[in-house]
Every structure is written in structure tokens, then in C-alpha cells.
Amino acid sequence: MTSTRDDSPQLTETDLRRKLLAGGTAALALTMVGNRRVSAAGLSSADLDLLKFAQGLELALRDLYDEALDVDQGSAAWTAMSDSHESFAQAIAGLSGLSANERNEAVFAEYRDAMRGTDRAKTAYDLESVAAATHIDLIGKLSDSGAAEVIASIASAESRHCVVLADVLGSGNDLGMTLVNSAQPIEA
């Protein structure tokens, strides 16, 4: 039997917010636990550059969700997404000592109009897929295990965002959308 959107459970704005907040909170918590602390002094300049790139991506996503909020004022979903990416950028700041104030302008410019358009949920799914792929790519480039842990926790949360957004799009049973990420990473 083929599932359609009509027979799949529909998420209310509150349900979506809870799922998104749970993912963001879990990722932030993962950045704060562990047996060792990492300070910016212990990070190589290459790792700091990669973390700055990741942070810029997170700030661009935060601002893109704010663009969607300009259209869907008061949306709990877009607020939760924006807040999650702000938290991810702040987690990177806490680890690295980098100020969380510079977004990736190229990513912002590329997706801004789409996040203000009519297919915002699909654009958000695409953004989260690209962000997850990018962070997974960065994990292999980082030499510091603490930095890699932080980026891995963010990638995990972004992957969960994709699952929720696939469900919102009516494709929650589409294993290609929920389990396979074919997005290409943005090169740092």
C-alpha cells in the first residue's frame, strides 16, 4: 500500500516546534558534555578556519529562517529553526573563542529569495541537507577531536531537521528523503 500525505500523521505547529527544539537542545547538550574541555588556545589555525566556516554557515541559516519569519510572522517552526542555528553558532563560539557575528554571505544570497518564496519548507529541507553534508565533510578535515564532536552533534541535529521537514512536506515515509542525503557539501 502506498502512503499519501492524507493518511500520514499531520504535525501541528506545536508538534513541529517540539521536535525541532528537541533536536537543537540535544545537539547543544552534546557540545557541553564529555570528559575533556577544549579551548581556542589548543586549536590549530586550520581547525579555527574550519570552525569559522561552519559558524558562518550556521549564522546564514539562522538569518535565512529569519527571512521566512518575515513572511510567516510568528511561525513557531521558523523560530525554532532560527534558534537552533543560533545555538549551533554559539556552541562553535564557545569552543573556539570566535565571535558569532559573521554569516556566510554567499549561502545567504543564494537561498534568500527562496526562503521568502512559496516553497519555504522544501528550501529549508534542501538547506538542512546541504548543512548536514557540509558538516560531515568538515569532520574529516578537523584534527581536534573535541571540535569534531561539536560539528558531529550539529550535523546530527541537522539530519533530524531533514526528517521533520520531509514529514512536513508529506514525504515522511520516503526513505530516500529521510535516510539518504544526496546533497553536496559546500567547500570550506
CSV table of N, CA and C in Angstrom, one decimal, residues 75-159:
chain,number,residue,atom,x,y,z
A,75,SER,N,5.7,32.3,13.2
A,75,SER,CA,5.8,30.8,13.0
A,75,SER,C,6.7,30.2,14.0
A,76,ALA,N,6.1,29.3,14.8
A,76,ALA,CA,6.9,28.6,15.8
A,76,ALA,C,8.0,27.7,15.1
A,77,ALA,N,7.7,27.2,14.0
A,77,ALA,CA,8.6,26.3,13.3
A,77,ALA,C,9.9,27.1,12.8
A,78,TRP,N,9.6,28.2,12.2
A,78,TRP,CA,10.8,29.0,11.7
A,78,TRP,C,11.6,29.6,12.9
A,79,THR,N,10.8,30.0,13.9
A,79,THR,CA,11.5,30.5,15.1
A,79,THR,C,12.4,29.4,15.7
A,80,ALA,N,11.9,28.2,15.8
A,80,ALA,CA,12.7,27.1,16.4
A,80,ALA,C,13.9,26.8,15.5
A,81,MET,N,13.7,26.8,14.2
A,81,MET,CA,14.9,26.6,13.3
A,81,MET,C,15.9,27.7,13.5
A,82,SER,N,15.5,28.9,13.5
A,82,SER,CA,16.4,30.0,13.6
A,82,SER,C,17.2,29.9,15.0
A,83,ASP,N,16.4,29.6,16.0
A,83,ASP,CA,17.0,29.5,17.3
A,83,ASP,C,18.0,28.3,17.4
A,84,SER,N,17.7,27.2,16.7
A,84,SER,CA,18.6,26.1,16.7
A,84,SER,C,20.0,26.5,16.1
A,85,HIS,N,19.9,27.1,14.9
A,85,HIS,CA,21.1,27.5,14.2
A,85,HIS,C,21.9,28.6,15.0
A,86,GLU,N,21.2,29.5,15.7
A,86,GLU,CA,21.9,30.4,16.5
A,86,GLU,C,22.6,29.7,17.7
A,87,SER,N,22.0,28.7,18.2
A,87,SER,CA,22.6,27.8,19.3
A,87,SER,C,23.9,27.1,18.7
A,88,PHE,N,23.8,26.6,17.5
A,88,PHE,CA,24.9,25.9,16.9
A,88,PHE,C,26.1,26.9,16.7
A,89,ALA,N,25.8,28.1,16.3
A,89,ALA,CA,26.8,29.1,16.1
A,89,ALA,C,27.5,29.5,17.4
A,90,GLN,N,26.6,29.6,18.5
A,90,GLN,CA,27.1,29.9,19.8
A,90,GLN,C,28.0,28.8,20.4
A,91,ALA,N,27.6,27.5,20.1
A,91,ALA,CA,28.4,26.4,20.6
A,91,ALA,C,29.7,26.4,19.9
A,92,ILE,N,29.8,26.7,18.7
A,92,ILE,CA,31.1,26.8,18.0
A,92,ILE,C,31.9,28.0,18.6
A,93,ALA,N,31.2,29.1,18.9
A,93,ALA,CA,31.9,30.2,19.5
A,93,ALA,C,32.5,29.8,20.9
A,94,GLY,N,31.7,29.1,21.7
A,94,GLY,CA,32.2,28.7,23.0
A,94,GLY,C,33.4,27.8,22.9
A,95,LEU,N,33.4,26.9,21.9
A,95,LEU,CA,34.5,26.0,21.7
A,95,LEU,C,35.8,26.8,21.2
A,96,SER,N,35.6,27.6,20.3
A,96,SER,CA,36.7,28.2,19.5
A,96,SER,C,37.1,29.6,20.0
A,97,GLY,N,36.3,30.3,20.7
A,97,GLY,CA,36.6,31.7,21.1
A,97,GLY,C,36.2,32.7,19.9
A,98,LEU,N,35.7,32.2,18.8
A,98,LEU,CA,35.4,33.0,17.7
A,98,LEU,C,34.0,33.7,18.0
A,99,SER,N,34.0,35.0,17.7
A,99,SER,CA,32.7,35.7,17.8
A,99,SER,C,31.7,35.3,16.8
A,100,ALA,N,30.5,35.0,17.2
A,100,ALA,CA,29.5,34.6,16.3
A,100,ALA,C,28.7,35.8,15.7
A,101,ASN,N,29.4,36.4,14.7
A,101,ASN,CA,28.8,37.6,14.2
A,101,ASN,C,29.0,37.7,12.6
A,102,GLU,N,29.5,36.7,12.0
A,102,GLU,CA,29.7,36.8,10.5
A,102,GLU,C,29.1,35.6,9.8
A,103,ARG,N,28.0,35.9,9.1
A,103,ARG,CA,27.4,34.8,8.4
A,103,ARG,C,28.1,34.6,7.0
A,104,ASN,N,27.8,33.4,6.4
A,104,ASN,CA,28.3,33.1,5.1
A,104,ASN,C,27.4,33.8,4.1
A,105,GLU,N,27.9,34.9,3.5
A,105,GLU,CA,27.1,35.8,2.7
A,105,GLU,C,26.7,35.1,1.4
A,106,ALA,N,27.5,34.2,0.9
A,106,ALA,CA,27.2,33.5,-0.4
A,106,ALA,C,26.0,32.6,-0.2
A,107,VAL,N,26.0,31.8,0.9
A,107,VAL,CA,24.9,30.9,1.2
A,107,VAL,C,23.6,31.8,1.4
A,108,PHE,N,23.7,32.8,2.2
A,108,PHE,CA,22.6,33.7,2.4
A,108,PHE,C,22.0,34.2,1.1
A,109,ALA,N,22.8,34.8,0.3
A,109,ALA,CA,22.4,35.3,-1.0
A,109,ALA,C,21.8,34.3,-1.9
A,110,GLU,N,22.3,33.1,-1.9
A,110,GLU,CA,21.8,32.0,-2.8
A,110,GLU,C,20.4,31.6,-2.4
A,111,TYR,N,20.1,31.5,-1.1
A,111,TYR,CA,18.8,31.0,-0.7
A,111,TYR,C,17.8,32.0,-0.2
A,112,ARG,N,18.2,33.3,-0.1
A,112,ARG,CA,17.3,34.3,0.5
A,112,ARG,C,15.9,34.4,-0.2
A,113,ASP,N,15.9,34.5,-1.5
A,113,ASP,CA,14.7,34.7,-2.3
A,113,ASP,C,13.8,33.4,-2.1
A,114,ALA,N,14.4,32.3,-2.1
A,114,ALA,CA,13.6,31.0,-2.0
A,114,ALA,C,13.0,30.9,-0.6
A,115,MET,N,13.7,31.4,0.4
A,115,MET,CA,13.1,31.3,1.8
A,115,MET,C,12.0,32.4,2.0
A,116,ARG,N,11.9,33.3,1.1
A,116,ARG,CA,10.8,34.3,1.1
A,116,ARG,C,9.7,33.9,0.1
A,117,GLY,N,9.9,32.8,-0.6
A,117,GLY,CA,9.0,32.3,-1.7
A,117,GLY,C,8.0,31.4,-1.1
A,118,THR,N,7.3,30.7,-2.0
A,118,THR,CA,6.1,29.9,-1.7
A,118,THR,C,6.5,28.5,-1.2
A,119,ASP,N,7.7,28.1,-1.5
A,119,ASP,CA,8.1,26.7,-1.2
A,119,ASP,C,9.2,26.7,-0.1
A,120,ARG,N,8.9,27.4,1.0
A,120,ARG,CA,9.9,27.6,2.0
A,120,ARG,C,10.3,26.3,2.7
A,121,ALA,N,9.3,25.4,2.9
A,121,ALA,CA,9.6,24.1,3.6
A,121,ALA,C,10.6,23.2,2.7
A,122,LYS,N,10.4,23.2,1.4
A,122,LYS,CA,11.3,22.5,0.6
A,122,LYS,C,12.7,23.1,0.6
A,123,THR,N,12.7,24.4,0.5
A,123,THR,CA,14.0,25.1,0.6
A,123,THR,C,14.7,24.9,1.9
A,124,ALA,N,13.9,24.8,3.0
A,124,ALA,CA,14.5,24.5,4.3
A,124,ALA,C,15.1,23.1,4.3
A,125,TYR,N,14.4,22.2,3.7
A,125,TYR,CA,14.8,20.8,3.7
A,125,TYR,C,16.2,20.8,2.9
A,126,ASP,N,16.2,21.5,1.8
A,126,ASP,CA,17.5,21.5,1.0
A,126,ASP,C,18.6,22.1,1.8
A,127,LEU,N,18.3,23.2,2.5
A,127,LEU,CA,19.3,23.9,3.3
A,127,LEU,C,19.9,23.0,4.4
A,128,GLU,N,19.0,22.3,5.1
A,128,GLU,CA,19.4,21.4,6.1
A,128,GLU,C,20.2,20.2,5.6
A,129,SER,N,19.9,19.8,4.4
A,129,SER,CA,20.6,18.7,3.8
A,129,SER,C,22.0,19.1,3.4
A,130,VAL,N,22.1,20.3,2.8
A,130,VAL,CA,23.4,20.9,2.5
A,130,VAL,C,24.3,21.1,3.7
A,131,ALA,N,23.6,21.7,4.8
A,131,ALA,CA,24.4,21.9,6.0
A,131,ALA,C,24.9,20.6,6.6
A,132,ALA,N,24.0,19.6,6.7
A,132,ALA,CA,24.5,18.3,7.2
A,132,ALA,C,25.6,17.7,6.4
A,133,ALA,N,25.5,17.8,5.1
A,133,ALA,CA,26.6,17.2,4.3
A,133,ALA,C,27.9,18.0,4.5
A,134,THR,N,27.8,19.3,4.6
A,134,THR,CA,28.9,20.2,4.8
A,134,THR,C,29.6,19.9,6.1
A,135,HIS,N,28.8,19.7,7.2
A,135,HIS,CA,29.4,19.4,8.5
A,135,HIS,C,30.1,18.0,8.5
A,136,ILE,N,29.4,17.1,7.9
A,136,ILE,CA,30.0,15.7,7.8
A,136,ILE,C,31.3,15.8,7.1
A,137,ASP,N,31.4,16.6,6.0
A,137,ASP,CA,32.7,16.8,5.3
A,137,ASP,C,33.7,17.4,6.2
A,138,LEU,N,33.3,18.4,7.0
A,138,LEU,CA,34.3,19.1,7.9
A,138,LEU,C,34.8,18.2,9.0
A,139,ILE,N,34.0,17.2,9.4
A,139,ILE,CA,34.5,16.3,10.5
A,139,ILE,C,35.8,15.6,10.0
A,140,GLY,N,35.9,15.2,8.8
A,140,GLY,CA,37.1,14.6,8.3
A,140,GLY,C,38.3,15.5,8.1
A,141,LYS,N,38.0,16.8,8.1
A,141,LYS,CA,39.1,17.7,8.0
A,141,LYS,C,39.7,18.3,9.3
A,142,LEU,N,38.9,18.2,10.3
A,142,LEU,CA,39.3,18.7,11.6
A,142,LEU,C,40.3,17.8,12.3
A,143,SER,N,41.3,18.3,12.9
A,143,SER,CA,42.3,17.5,13.6
A,143,SER,C,42.0,17.3,15.1
A,144,ASP,N,41.2,18.3,15.6
A,144,ASP,CA,40.9,18.2,17.1
A,144,ASP,C,39.6,17.4,17.3
A,145,SER,N,39.7,16.4,18.1
A,145,SER,CA,38.5,15.5,18.3
A,145,SER,C,37.4,16.3,19.0
A,146,GLY,N,37.7,17.2,19.9
A,146,GLY,CA,36.6,18.0,20.5
A,146,GLY,C,35.9,18.8,19.5
A,147,ALA,N,36.6,19.4,18.6
A,147,ALA,CA,36.0,20.2,17.6
A,147,ALA,C,35.1,19.3,16.7
A,148,ALA,N,35.6,18.2,16.4
A,148,ALA,CA,34.9,17.2,15.5
A,148,ALA,C,33.6,16.7,16.2
A,149,GLU,N,33.7,16.6,17.5
A,149,GLU,CA,32.5,16.2,18.3
A,149,GLU,C,31.4,17.2,18.2
A,150,VAL,N,31.8,18.5,18.3
A,150,VAL,CA,30.8,19.6,18.2
A,150,VAL,C,30.2,19.6,16.8
A,151,ILE,N,31.0,19.5,15.8
A,151,ILE,CA,30.4,19.6,14.5
A,151,ILE,C,29.6,18.3,14.2
A,152,ALA,N,30.0,17.2,14.7
A,152,ALA,CA,29.2,16.0,14.5
A,152,ALA,C,27.8,16.1,15.2
A,153,SER,N,27.8,16.7,16.4
A,153,SER,CA,26.5,16.9,17.0
A,153,SER,C,25.6,17.8,16.2
A,154,ILE,N,26.2,18.9,15.6
A,154,ILE,CA,25.4,19.8,14.8
A,154,ILE,C,24.9,19.0,13.5
A,155,ALA,N,25.7,18.3,12.9
A,155,ALA,CA,25.3,17.5,11.7
A,155,ALA,C,24.2,16.6,12.1
A,156,SER,N,24.2,15.9,13.2
A,156,SER,CA,23.2,15.0,13.7
A,156,SER,C,21.9,15.8,13.8
A,157,ALA,N,21.9,16.9,14.4
A,157,ALA,CA,20.7,17.7,14.6
A,157,ALA,C,20.1,18.2,13.3
A,158,GLU,N,21.0,18.6,12.4
A,158,GLU,CA,20.5,19.0,11.0
A,158,GLU,C,19.9,17.8,10.3
A,159,SER,N,20.4,16.6,10.5
A,159,SER,CA,19.9,15.5,9.8
A,159,SER,C,18.4,15.2,10.4
